[in-house]
mmCIF file of C-alpha atoms in Angstrom:
data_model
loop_
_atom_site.group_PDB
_atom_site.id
_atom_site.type_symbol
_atom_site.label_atom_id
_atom_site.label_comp_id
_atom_site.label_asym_id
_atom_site.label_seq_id
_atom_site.Cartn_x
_atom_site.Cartn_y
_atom_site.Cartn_z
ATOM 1 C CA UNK U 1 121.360 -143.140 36.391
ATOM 2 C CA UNK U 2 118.290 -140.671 37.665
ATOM 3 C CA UNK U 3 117.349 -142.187 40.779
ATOM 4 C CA UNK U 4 113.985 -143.300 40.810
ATOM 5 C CA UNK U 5 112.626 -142.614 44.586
ATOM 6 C CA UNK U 6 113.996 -139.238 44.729
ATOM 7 C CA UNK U 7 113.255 -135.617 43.585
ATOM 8 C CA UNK U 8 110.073 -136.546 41.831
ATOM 9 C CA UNK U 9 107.190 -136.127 43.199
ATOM 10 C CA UNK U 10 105.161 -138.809 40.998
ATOM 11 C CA UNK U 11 107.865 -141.237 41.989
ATOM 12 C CA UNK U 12 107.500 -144.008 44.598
ATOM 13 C CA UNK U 13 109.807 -144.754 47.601
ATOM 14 C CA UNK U 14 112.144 -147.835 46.657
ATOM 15 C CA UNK U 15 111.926 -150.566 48.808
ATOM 16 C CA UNK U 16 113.802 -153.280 46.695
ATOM 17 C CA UNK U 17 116.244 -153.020 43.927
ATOM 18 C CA UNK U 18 118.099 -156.008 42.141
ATOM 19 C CA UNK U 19 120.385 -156.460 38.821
ATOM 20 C CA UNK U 20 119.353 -158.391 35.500
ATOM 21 C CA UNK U 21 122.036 -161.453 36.121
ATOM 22 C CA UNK U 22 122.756 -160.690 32.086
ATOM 23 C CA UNK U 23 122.519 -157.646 30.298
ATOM 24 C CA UNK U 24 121.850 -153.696 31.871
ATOM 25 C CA UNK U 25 118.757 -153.746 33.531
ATOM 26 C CA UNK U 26 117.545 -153.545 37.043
ATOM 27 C CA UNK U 27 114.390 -154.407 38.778
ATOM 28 C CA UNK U 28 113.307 -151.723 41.069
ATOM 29 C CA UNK U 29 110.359 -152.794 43.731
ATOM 30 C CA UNK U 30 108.187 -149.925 44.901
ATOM 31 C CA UNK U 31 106.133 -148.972 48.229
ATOM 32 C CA UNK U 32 102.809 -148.849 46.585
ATOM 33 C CA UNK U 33 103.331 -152.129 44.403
ATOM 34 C CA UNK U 34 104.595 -151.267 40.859
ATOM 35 C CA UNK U 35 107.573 -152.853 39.671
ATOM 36 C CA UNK U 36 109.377 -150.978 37.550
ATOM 37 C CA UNK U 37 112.230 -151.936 35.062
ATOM 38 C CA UNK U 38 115.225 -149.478 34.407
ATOM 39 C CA UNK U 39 117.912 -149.109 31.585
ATOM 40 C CA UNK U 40 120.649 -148.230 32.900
ATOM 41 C CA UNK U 41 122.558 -147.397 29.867
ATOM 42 C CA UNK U 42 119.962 -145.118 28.850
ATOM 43 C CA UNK U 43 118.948 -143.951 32.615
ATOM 44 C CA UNK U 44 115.596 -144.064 32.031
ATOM 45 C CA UNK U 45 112.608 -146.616 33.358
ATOM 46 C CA UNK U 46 111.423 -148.720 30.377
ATOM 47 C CA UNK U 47 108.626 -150.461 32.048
ATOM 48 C CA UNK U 48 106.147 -150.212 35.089
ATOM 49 C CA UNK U 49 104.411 -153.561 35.881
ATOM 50 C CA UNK U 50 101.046 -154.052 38.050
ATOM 51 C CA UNK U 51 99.866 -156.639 40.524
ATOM 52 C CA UNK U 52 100.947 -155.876 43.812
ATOM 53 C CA UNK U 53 99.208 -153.580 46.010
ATOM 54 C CA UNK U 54 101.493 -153.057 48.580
ATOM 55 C CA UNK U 55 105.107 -152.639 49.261
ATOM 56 C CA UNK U 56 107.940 -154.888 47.110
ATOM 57 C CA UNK U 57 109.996 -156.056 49.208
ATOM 58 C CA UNK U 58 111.891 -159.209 47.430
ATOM 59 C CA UNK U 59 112.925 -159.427 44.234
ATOM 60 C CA UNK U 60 114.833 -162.792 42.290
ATOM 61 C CA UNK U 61 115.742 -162.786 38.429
ATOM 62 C CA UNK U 62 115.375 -165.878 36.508
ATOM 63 C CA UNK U 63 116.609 -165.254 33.183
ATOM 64 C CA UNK U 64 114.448 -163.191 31.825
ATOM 65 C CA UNK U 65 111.781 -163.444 34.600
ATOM 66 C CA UNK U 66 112.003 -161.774 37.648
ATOM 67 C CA UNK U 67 109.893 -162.734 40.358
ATOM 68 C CA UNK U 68 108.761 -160.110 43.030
ATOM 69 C CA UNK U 69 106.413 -160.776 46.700
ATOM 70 C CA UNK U 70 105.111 -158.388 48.482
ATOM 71 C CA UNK U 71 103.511 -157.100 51.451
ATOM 72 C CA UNK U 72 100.203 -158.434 49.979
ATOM 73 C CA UNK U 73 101.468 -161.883 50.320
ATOM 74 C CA UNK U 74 101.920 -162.882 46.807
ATOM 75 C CA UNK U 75 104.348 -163.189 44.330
ATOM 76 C CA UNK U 76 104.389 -162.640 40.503
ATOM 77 C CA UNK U 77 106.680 -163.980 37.929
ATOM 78 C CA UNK U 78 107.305 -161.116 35.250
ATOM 79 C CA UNK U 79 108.797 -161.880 32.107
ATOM 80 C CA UNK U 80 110.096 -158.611 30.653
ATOM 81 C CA UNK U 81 109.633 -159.232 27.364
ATOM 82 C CA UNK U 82 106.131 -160.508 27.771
ATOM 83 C CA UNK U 83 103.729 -157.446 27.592
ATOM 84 C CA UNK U 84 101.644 -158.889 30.076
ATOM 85 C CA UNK U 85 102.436 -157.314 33.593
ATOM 86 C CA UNK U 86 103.020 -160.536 35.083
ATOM 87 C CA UNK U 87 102.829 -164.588 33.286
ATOM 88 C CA UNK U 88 102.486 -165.984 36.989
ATOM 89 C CA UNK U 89 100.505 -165.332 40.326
ATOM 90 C CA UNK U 90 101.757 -167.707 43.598
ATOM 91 C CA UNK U 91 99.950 -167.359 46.827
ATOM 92 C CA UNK U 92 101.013 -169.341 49.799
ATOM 93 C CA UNK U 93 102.095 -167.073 52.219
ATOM 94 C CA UNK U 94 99.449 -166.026 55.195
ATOM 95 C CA UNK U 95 102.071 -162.882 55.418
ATOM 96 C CA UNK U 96 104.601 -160.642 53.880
ATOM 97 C CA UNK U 97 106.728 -162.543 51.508
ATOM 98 C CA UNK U 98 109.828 -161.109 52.795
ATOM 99 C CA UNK U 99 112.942 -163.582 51.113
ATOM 100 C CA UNK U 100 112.917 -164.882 47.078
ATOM 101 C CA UNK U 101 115.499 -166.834 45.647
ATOM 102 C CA UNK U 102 115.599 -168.893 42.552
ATOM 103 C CA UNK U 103 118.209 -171.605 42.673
ATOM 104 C CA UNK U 104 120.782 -171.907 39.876
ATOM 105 C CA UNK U 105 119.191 -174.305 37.780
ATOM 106 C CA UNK U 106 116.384 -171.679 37.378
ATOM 107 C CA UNK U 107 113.655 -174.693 38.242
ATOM 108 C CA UNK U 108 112.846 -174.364 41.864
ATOM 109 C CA UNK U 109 112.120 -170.662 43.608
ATOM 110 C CA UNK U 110 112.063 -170.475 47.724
ATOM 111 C CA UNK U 111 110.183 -168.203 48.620
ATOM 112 C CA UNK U 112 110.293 -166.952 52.896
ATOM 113 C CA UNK U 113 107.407 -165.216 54.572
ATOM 114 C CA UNK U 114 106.900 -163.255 57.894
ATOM 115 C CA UNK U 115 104.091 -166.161 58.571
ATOM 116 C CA UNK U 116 107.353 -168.359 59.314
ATOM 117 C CA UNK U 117 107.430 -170.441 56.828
ATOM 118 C CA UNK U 118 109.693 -171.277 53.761
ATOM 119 C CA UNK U 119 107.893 -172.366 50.696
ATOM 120 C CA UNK U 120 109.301 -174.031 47.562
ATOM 121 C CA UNK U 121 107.700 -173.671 43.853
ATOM 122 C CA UNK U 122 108.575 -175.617 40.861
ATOM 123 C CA UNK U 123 108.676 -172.866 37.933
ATOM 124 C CA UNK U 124 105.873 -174.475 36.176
ATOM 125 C CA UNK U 125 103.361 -175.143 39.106
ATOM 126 C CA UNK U 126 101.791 -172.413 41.016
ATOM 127 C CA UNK U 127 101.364 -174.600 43.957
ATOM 128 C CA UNK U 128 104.162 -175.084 46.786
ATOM 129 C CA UNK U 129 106.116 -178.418 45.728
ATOM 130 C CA UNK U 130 107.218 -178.296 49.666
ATOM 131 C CA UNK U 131 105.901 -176.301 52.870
ATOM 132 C CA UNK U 132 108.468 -176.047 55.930
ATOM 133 C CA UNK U 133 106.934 -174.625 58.819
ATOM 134 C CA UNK U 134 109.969 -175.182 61.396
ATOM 135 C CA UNK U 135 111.397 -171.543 61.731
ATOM 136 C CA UNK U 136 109.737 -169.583 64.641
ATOM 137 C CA UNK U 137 110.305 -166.124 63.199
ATOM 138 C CA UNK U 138 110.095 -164.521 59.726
ATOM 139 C CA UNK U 139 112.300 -166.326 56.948
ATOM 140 C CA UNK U 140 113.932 -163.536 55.042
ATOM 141 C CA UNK U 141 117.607 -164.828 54.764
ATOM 142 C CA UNK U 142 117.665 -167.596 51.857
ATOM 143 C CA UNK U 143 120.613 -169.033 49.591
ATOM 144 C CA UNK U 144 120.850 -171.558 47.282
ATOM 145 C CA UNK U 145 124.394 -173.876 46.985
ATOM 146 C CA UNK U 146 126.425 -173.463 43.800
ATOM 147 C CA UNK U 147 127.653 -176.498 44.776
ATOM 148 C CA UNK U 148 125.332 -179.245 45.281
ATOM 149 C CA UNK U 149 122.419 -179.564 43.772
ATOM 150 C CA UNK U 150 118.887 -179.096 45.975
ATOM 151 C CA UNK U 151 120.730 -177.866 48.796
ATOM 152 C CA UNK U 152 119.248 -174.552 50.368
ATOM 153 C CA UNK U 153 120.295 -172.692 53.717
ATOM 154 C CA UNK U 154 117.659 -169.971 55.547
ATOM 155 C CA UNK U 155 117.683 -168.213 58.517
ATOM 156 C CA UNK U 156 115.212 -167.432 61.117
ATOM 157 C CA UNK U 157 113.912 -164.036 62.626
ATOM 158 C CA UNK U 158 114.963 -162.866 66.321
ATOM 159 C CA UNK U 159 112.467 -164.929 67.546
ATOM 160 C CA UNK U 160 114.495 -168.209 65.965
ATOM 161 C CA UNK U 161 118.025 -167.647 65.278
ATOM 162 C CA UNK U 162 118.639 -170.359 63.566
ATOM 163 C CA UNK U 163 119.980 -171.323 59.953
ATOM 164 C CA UNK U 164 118.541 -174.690 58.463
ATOM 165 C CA UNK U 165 119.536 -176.477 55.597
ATOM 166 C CA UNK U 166 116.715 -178.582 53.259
ATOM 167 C CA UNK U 167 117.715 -180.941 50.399
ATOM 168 C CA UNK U 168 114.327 -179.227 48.187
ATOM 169 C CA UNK U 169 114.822 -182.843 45.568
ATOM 170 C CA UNK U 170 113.748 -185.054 48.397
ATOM 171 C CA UNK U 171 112.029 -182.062 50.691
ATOM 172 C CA UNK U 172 113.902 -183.592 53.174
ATOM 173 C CA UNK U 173 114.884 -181.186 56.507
ATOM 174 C CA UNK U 174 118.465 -181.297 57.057
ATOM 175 C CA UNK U 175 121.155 -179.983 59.660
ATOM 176 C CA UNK U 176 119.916 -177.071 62.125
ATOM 177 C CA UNK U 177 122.388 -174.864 63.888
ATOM 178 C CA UNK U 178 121.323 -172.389 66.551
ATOM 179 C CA UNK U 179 123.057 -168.783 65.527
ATOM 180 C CA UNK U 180 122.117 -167.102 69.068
ATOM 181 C CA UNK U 181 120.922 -163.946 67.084
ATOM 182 C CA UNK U 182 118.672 -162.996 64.219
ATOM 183 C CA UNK U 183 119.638 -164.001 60.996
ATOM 184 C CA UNK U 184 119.120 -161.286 58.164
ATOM 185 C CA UNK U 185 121.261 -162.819 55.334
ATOM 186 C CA UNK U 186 122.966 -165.559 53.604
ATOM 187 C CA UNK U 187 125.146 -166.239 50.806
ATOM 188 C CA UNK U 188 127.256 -169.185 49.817
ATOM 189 C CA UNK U 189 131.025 -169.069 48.135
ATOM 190 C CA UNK U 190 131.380 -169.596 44.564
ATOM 191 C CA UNK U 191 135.000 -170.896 45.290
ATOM 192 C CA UNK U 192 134.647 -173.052 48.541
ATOM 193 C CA UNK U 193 131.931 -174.711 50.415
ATOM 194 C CA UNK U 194 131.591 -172.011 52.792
ATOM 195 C CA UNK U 195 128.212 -169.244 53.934
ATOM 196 C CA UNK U 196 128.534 -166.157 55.187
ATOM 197 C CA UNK U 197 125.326 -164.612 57.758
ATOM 198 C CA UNK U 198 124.905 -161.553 58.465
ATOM 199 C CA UNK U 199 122.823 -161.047 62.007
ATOM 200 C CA UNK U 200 121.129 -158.373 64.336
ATOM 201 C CA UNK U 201 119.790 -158.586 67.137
ATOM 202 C CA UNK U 202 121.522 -159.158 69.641
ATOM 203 C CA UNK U 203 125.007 -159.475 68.184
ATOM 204 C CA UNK U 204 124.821 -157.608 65.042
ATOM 205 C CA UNK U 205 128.097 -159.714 63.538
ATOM 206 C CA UNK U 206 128.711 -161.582 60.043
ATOM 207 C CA UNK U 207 129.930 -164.837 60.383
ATOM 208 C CA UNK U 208 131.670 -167.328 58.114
ATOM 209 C CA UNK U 209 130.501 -171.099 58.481
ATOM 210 C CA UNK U 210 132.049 -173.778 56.574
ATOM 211 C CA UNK U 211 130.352 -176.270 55.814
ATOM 212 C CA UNK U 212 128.724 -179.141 56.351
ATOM 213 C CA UNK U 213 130.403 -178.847 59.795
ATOM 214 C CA UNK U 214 129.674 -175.534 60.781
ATOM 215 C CA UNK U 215 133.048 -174.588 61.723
ATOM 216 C CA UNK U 216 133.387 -170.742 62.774
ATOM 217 C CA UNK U 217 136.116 -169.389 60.225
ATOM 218 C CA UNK U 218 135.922 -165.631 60.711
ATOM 219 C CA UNK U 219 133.875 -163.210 63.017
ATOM 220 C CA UNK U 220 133.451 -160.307 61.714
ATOM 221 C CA UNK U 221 132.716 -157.059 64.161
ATOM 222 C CA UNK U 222 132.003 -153.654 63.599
ATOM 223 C CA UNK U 223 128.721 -152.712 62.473
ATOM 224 C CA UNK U 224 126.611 -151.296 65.716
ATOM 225 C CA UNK U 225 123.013 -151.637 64.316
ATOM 226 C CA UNK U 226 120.934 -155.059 62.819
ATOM 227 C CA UNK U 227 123.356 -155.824 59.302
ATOM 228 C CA UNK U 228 120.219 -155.557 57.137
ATOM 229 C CA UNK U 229 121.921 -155.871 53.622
ATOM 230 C CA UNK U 230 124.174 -158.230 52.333
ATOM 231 C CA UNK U 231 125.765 -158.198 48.765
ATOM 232 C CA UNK U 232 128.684 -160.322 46.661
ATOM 233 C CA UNK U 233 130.876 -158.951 44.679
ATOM 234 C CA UNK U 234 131.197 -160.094 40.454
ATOM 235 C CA UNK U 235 134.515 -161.955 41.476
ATOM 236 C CA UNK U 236 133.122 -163.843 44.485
ATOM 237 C CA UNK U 237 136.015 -162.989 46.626
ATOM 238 C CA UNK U 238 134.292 -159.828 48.685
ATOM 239 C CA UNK U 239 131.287 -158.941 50.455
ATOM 240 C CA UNK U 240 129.372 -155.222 51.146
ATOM 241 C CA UNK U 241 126.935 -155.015 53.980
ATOM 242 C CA UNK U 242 124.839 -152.220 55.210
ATOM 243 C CA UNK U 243 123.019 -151.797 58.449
ATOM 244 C CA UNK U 244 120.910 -150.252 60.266
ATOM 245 C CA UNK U 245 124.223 -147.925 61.890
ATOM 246 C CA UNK U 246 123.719 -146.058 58.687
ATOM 247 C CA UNK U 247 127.270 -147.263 57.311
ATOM 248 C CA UNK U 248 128.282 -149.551 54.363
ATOM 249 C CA UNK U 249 131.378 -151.778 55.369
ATOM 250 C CA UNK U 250 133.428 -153.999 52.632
ATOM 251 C CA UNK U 251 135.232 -157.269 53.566
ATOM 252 C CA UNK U 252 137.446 -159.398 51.792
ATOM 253 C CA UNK U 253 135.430 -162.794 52.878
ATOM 254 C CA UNK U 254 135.993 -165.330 50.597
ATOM 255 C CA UNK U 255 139.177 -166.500 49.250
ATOM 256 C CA UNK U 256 139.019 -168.121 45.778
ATOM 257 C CA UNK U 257 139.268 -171.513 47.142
ATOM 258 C CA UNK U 258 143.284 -170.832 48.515
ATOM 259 C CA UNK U 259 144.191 -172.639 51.465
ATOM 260 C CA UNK U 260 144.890 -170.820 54.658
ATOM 261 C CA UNK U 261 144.899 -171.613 58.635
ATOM 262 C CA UNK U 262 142.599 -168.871 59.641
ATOM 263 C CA UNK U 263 140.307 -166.039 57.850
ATOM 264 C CA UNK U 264 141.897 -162.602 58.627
ATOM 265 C CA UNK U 265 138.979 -160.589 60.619
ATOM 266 C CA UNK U 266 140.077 -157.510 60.710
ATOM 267 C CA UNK U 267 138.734 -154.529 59.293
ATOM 268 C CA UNK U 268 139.852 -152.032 57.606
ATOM 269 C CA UNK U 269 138.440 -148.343 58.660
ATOM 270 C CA UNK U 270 138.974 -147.029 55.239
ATOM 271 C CA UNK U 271 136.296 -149.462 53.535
ATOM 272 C CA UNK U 272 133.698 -147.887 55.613
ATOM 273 C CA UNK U 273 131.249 -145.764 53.911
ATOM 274 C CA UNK U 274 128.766 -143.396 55.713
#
């Protein structure tokens, strides 16, 4: 696919960039606000939507909707095959919206800003169902559990360091465990009741929690610089995280729900990518 923030000059610098969960499109937030839709059977961009004025920086597919916030502290829900640029216009956030995830049932969205606070919309309301204020640092890390319904995990900025857990049904704050370093990422197991972080400063590690007991399975070492980027593979099993080192690192994380005493940490040199 022709990349589309490089070697044009009347092309925009990506800033975000995530997959259609169905089907070969991808969502491709830009620096000056446009989001643009790409086919990428047919490499080409098939649609540039309005609304933002500033940089995209989070980006979460519903379906056919994808939702997008940006530096201007709003988000839009854009349903592709609506010719409208965008069906939906939140604002909530006093600062960049800077995490977006719908859940699974494709009926709530959480939304994390750099103004602290985690959000929650119902898809049919554009006003904020529930408002935490308790993180003490930009939310940006945010994931929904495949495995019970209502449950959501986020982390905290350098400046918090935490990662809290909300039951969004009841709006209910649940279980709080201090990370001792920034969190940039989450993601839960498809296979196990199990989240993975991803952290800068200071100890730029991933860590596997189980959970609810928050039981250390794996740390995982090797990345020098904040570990910006998280990603899960189709199969659930593996992970790909990128940081600000400049390298790419896989890890075989999760284990398809298979019984073992301890997570292997080590790391393989050859799965590094610079």
């Amino acid at each position: 696919m022709a990349s589309p923030g490089r070697g044009n000059s009347n092309t925009e610098n990506v800033t975000s960039v995530s997959w259609m969960p169905t089907g070969s499109h991808i969502a491709v937030g830009t620096a000056l606000g446009p989001v643009e839709i790409w086919d990428v059977h047919q490499s080409k961009q098939i649609r540039k939507m309005k609304g933002h004025i500033q940089r995209v920086g989070a980006l979460s597919w519903n379906s056919y909707v994808v939702s997008s916030g940006g530096r201007d502290r709003m988000i839009y829900h854009r349903d592709i095959r609506s010719q409208n640029d965008y069906t939906a216009k939140l604002s909530g956030h006093k600062q960049e919206v800077c995490g977006l995830k719908w859940n699974p049932e494709g009926n709530q969205l959480a939304s994390g800003g750099n103004d602290n606070k985690l959000l929650i919309w119902d898809r049919a309301n554009d006003v904020p169902v529930h408002k935490f204020p308790h993180h003490t640092a930009a939310v940006k890390a945010i994931a929904w559990s495949p495995h019970s319904h209502g449950l959501l995990a986020s982390g905290g900025g350098s400046q918090d360091k935490h990662i809290r857990f909300w039951n969004t049904t009841t709006g209910k704050a649940l279980e709080c465990y201090d990370t001792e370093s920034q969190v940039c990422n989450l993601a839960w197991s498809r296979h196990a009741n199990e989240i993975v972080s991803t952290h800068g400063y200071s100890q730029n590690q991933i860590i596997l929690w189980k959970y609810p007991t928050m039981e250390q399975l794996a740390i995982l070492k090797g990345h020098t610089l904040r570990v910006l980027y998280l990603s899960v593979s189709p199969d659930g099993e593996n992970i790909v995280t990128g940081a600000g080192d400049e390298t790419l690192r896989f890890w075989n994380v999760f284990n398809n729900g298979k019984k073992e005493k301890k997570r292997m940490t080590a790391f393989d040199i050859r799965s590094q990518i610079r």
